[in-house]
Amino acid sequence: QPSTARIPPTNWVSVYDNRLDTEDFGGGRQGSAWTDAPDGDSEGPEGREYNCAYYHAYAPFEPDLNYRNDRVMWYMNETVRFWLQRVDGLHLLGTQFLAEDDSFVREIDPCNEQNPCEYPTTRYQQMVHDRTQHQPLTHVILAGWRAIADSFEEEKALTTSISLPFGATNLSEANKYFGNESLPEMHRVDNPLTATIASKDVHFVKAVLDTYLDQKRGAA
């Protein structure tokens, strides 16, 4: 009998990778960042039924928002405004996942039997996430939130923690989250490279910090 399993819209995988099959993460396709919609199908034009799935960078119970939807963007802007009226600042986790490429192009998986990767331990670590992280729309979203923060008379701080590609030693991608003079974004950007360098060789630490400061000056 032919398989009734639906094919995911893309080969994008979840950060949790094969752990999606465990009960702790709510089930779902092994490794896939796509989960079938609860009702299975959706009725489209002329009564035709279409298979539906939703995207989640993490677990199936943490669906990603579609910031290309004006209502979603408005609601999240108002949410940021609501909290900044009550607190001195916000720390945003994983902002590199805010938006995805809406062309749904497959991501590159450089590891296979002919070209095994030694360092990565999961499929997610093997792949090049150029379609699901650090998208241009992400910086539009963050610049909008910074504008909301700057609209208050009292100073409000926006900080973020992001991850960089595995093995990365260049902070240019992280520094984009500061924005620029005309469109500022975050006041502070944390990432694993600068957070974990204390365990590295002292010369490596100095080189990374020098590079970070040089790039930050260039972004300012």
Coordinates of C-alpha atoms in Angstrom, one line a residue:
Q1 CA 0.0 0.0 0.0
P2 CA 1.3 3.5 -0.7
S3 CA 2.4 5.6 2.3
T4 CA -0.1 8.1 3.6
A5 CA 2.6 10.2 5.3
R6 CA 2.7 13.8 4.0
I7 CA 6.0 15.1 2.6
P8 CA 7.2 18.2 4.6
P9 CA 7.2 21.5 2.5
T10 CA 11.0 21.8 2.8
N11 CA 13.9 19.9 4.4
W12 CA 14.1 22.4 7.2
V13 CA 14.8 20.7 10.5
S14 CA 14.1 21.6 14.1
V15 CA 16.8 22.7 16.6
Y16 CA 15.7 19.7 18.6
D17 CA 16.4 17.5 15.6
N18 CA 15.6 13.8 16.3
R19 CA 14.4 14.5 19.8
L20 CA 11.1 15.5 18.3
D21 CA 10.0 11.9 18.5
T22 CA 10.1 11.9 22.3
E23 CA 6.9 12.4 24.3
D24 CA 8.6 15.3 26.1
F25 CA 8.6 17.4 22.9
G26 CA 5.0 16.5 21.8
G27 CA 5.8 14.1 19.0
G28 CA 6.0 15.1 15.4
R29 CA 8.2 14.1 12.4
Q30 CA 11.6 13.0 13.4
G31 CA 13.9 15.9 12.8
S32 CA 11.5 17.9 10.7
A33 CA 10.6 21.5 11.6
W34 CA 7.2 20.9 10.1
T35 CA 4.2 19.4 11.8
D36 CA 0.8 18.6 10.3
A37 CA -1.9 21.0 11.2
P38 CA -4.3 19.7 13.9
D39 CA -7.2 19.3 11.5
G40 CA -5.0 17.6 8.9
D41 CA -6.4 19.3 5.8
S42 CA -7.7 22.7 4.8
E43 CA -10.4 23.4 2.3
G44 CA -9.1 25.8 -0.5
P45 CA -10.7 27.3 -3.6
E46 CA -13.4 25.4 -5.3
G47 CA -13.7 23.0 -2.3
R48 CA -10.3 21.4 -2.9
E49 CA -8.5 20.1 0.1
Y50 CA -4.8 20.9 0.8
N51 CA -2.4 19.3 3.2
C52 CA -1.4 21.8 5.8
A53 CA 1.6 22.0 8.1
Y54 CA 3.0 24.6 10.4
Y55 CA 6.7 25.5 11.0
H56 CA 8.4 25.4 14.3
A57 CA 12.1 26.2 14.8
Y58 CA 11.9 24.4 18.2
A59 CA 9.2 22.0 19.4
P60 CA 5.8 21.4 17.8
F61 CA 4.0 23.2 20.7
E62 CA 6.1 26.3 19.9
P63 CA 4.9 27.3 16.4
D64 CA 6.7 30.2 14.7
L65 CA 4.8 33.4 14.0
N66 CA 4.3 34.7 10.5
Y67 CA 5.7 38.3 10.6
R68 CA 4.7 38.9 7.0
N69 CA 1.2 39.0 8.2
D70 CA 0.3 42.7 9.1
R71 CA -1.9 41.6 12.0
V72 CA 0.8 39.5 13.5
M73 CA 3.3 42.4 13.2
W74 CA 0.9 44.9 14.7
Y75 CA 0.1 42.6 17.6
M76 CA 3.7 41.9 18.5
N77 CA 4.6 45.6 18.2
E78 CA 1.8 46.3 20.7
T79 CA 3.0 43.5 22.9
V80 CA 6.5 45.1 23.0
R81 CA 4.9 48.5 23.7
F82 CA 2.8 47.0 26.5
W83 CA 5.8 45.5 28.4
L84 CA 8.1 48.5 27.9
Q85 CA 5.4 50.6 29.6
R86 CA 5.9 48.5 32.6
V87 CA 9.6 47.4 32.7
D88 CA 13.0 49.1 32.0
G89 CA 13.9 46.8 29.1
L90 CA 13.5 43.5 27.4
H91 CA 16.0 40.6 26.7
L92 CA 15.1 38.7 23.6
L93 CA 16.2 35.1 23.1
G94 CA 16.9 33.5 19.8
T95 CA 16.0 36.5 17.6
Q96 CA 17.8 34.9 14.7
F97 CA 14.7 32.7 14.3
L98 CA 12.1 35.5 14.0
A99 CA 11.7 35.2 10.2
E100 CA 12.3 32.6 7.5
D101 CA 12.8 32.8 3.7
D102 CA 9.3 32.9 2.2
S103 CA 10.5 31.1 -1.0
F104 CA 10.8 27.9 1.0
V105 CA 14.1 26.9 -0.6
R106 CA 15.8 23.8 0.7
E107 CA 18.7 24.3 3.1
I108 CA 22.1 22.8 2.3
D109 CA 23.1 19.5 4.0
P110 CA 26.8 19.1 3.3
C111 CA 27.2 15.9 5.3
N112 CA 26.5 12.5 3.8
E113 CA 28.1 9.1 3.5
Q114 CA 30.7 10.3 1.0
N115 CA 31.4 13.5 3.0
P116 CA 30.9 12.7 6.7
C117 CA 31.1 15.6 9.2
E118 CA 33.0 14.8 12.4
Y119 CA 32.1 17.6 14.7
P120 CA 28.3 17.9 14.4
T121 CA 26.3 15.4 16.4
T122 CA 22.8 16.0 14.9
R123 CA 21.5 16.7 11.5
Y124 CA 20.6 20.2 12.6
Q125 CA 24.2 21.0 13.3
Q126 CA 25.3 19.6 9.9
M127 CA 23.0 21.8 7.8
V128 CA 23.6 25.4 6.6
H129 CA 20.7 27.4 7.9
D130 CA 20.7 30.3 5.4
R131 CA 16.9 30.1 5.0
T132 CA 15.7 29.9 8.6
Q133 CA 18.1 32.2 10.5
H134 CA 19.4 35.8 10.2
Q135 CA 16.9 36.9 7.6
P136 CA 16.6 40.5 6.4
L137 CA 13.0 40.7 7.7
T138 CA 14.4 39.9 11.2
H139 CA 16.3 43.2 11.2
V140 CA 13.2 45.1 10.0
I141 CA 11.3 43.6 13.0
L142 CA 14.0 44.5 15.5
A143 CA 14.4 48.0 14.2
G144 CA 10.7 48.5 14.7
W145 CA 10.9 47.3 18.3
R146 CA 13.9 49.6 18.9
A147 CA 11.8 52.5 17.5
I148 CA 9.1 51.7 20.0
A149 CA 11.7 51.6 22.8
D150 CA 13.2 54.9 21.8
S151 CA 9.7 56.5 21.7
F152 CA 9.6 56.6 25.5
E153 CA 10.9 59.6 27.4
E154 CA 12.8 57.3 29.9
E155 CA 15.5 55.1 28.5
K156 CA 14.5 51.6 27.6
A157 CA 17.0 48.8 26.8
L158 CA 16.7 46.0 24.3
T159 CA 19.2 43.2 24.4
T160 CA 19.3 39.8 22.7
S161 CA 21.1 36.5 22.7
I162 CA 21.7 34.8 19.4
S163 CA 23.5 31.7 18.2
L164 CA 26.1 31.6 15.4
P165 CA 26.8 28.8 12.9
F166 CA 28.8 26.0 14.5
G167 CA 32.5 26.6 14.4
A168 CA 32.0 30.3 13.7
T169 CA 34.8 32.6 14.7
N170 CA 33.5 35.7 12.8
L171 CA 31.2 38.1 14.6
S172 CA 30.0 40.1 11.6
E173 CA 26.6 38.3 11.6
A174 CA 26.1 39.0 15.3
N175 CA 27.1 42.7 14.9
K176 CA 24.2 43.2 12.4
Y177 CA 21.9 43.0 15.4
F178 CA 23.2 46.4 16.6
G179 CA 21.7 47.9 13.4
N180 CA 23.2 51.1 12.1
E181 CA 23.0 54.8 12.8
S182 CA 19.8 55.3 10.8
L183 CA 18.1 52.1 11.9
P184 CA 19.4 51.0 15.3
E185 CA 18.4 47.7 16.7
M186 CA 19.7 46.1 19.9
H187 CA 21.6 47.9 22.7
R188 CA 23.6 44.7 23.5
V189 CA 24.1 41.4 21.6
D190 CA 25.2 38.3 23.4
N191 CA 26.3 35.1 21.6
P192 CA 28.0 31.8 22.5
L193 CA 31.3 32.8 20.9
T194 CA 31.9 35.7 23.3
A195 CA 30.1 34.0 26.2
T196 CA 32.3 30.9 26.2
I197 CA 35.7 32.2 25.1
A198 CA 36.9 32.1 28.8
S199 CA 37.7 28.4 28.3
K200 CA 39.9 29.0 25.3
D201 CA 43.5 29.9 24.9
V202 CA 44.4 33.4 26.0
H203 CA 45.7 34.4 22.6
F204 CA 42.4 33.2 21.0
V205 CA 40.5 35.2 23.6
K206 CA 42.4 38.4 22.7
A207 CA 42.0 37.8 19.0
V208 CA 38.2 37.3 19.3
L209 CA 37.8 40.3 21.5
D210 CA 39.9 42.5 19.2
T211 CA 37.8 41.3 16.2
Y212 CA 34.6 41.9 18.1
L213 CA 35.5 45.4 19.1
D214 CA 36.7 46.3 15.6
Q215 CA 33.5 45.0 14.0
K216 CA 31.4 46.7 16.6
R217 CA 33.1 50.1 15.9
G218 CA 32.5 49.5 12.3
A219 CA 28.8 48.8 12.9
A220 CA 28.4 51.9 15.1

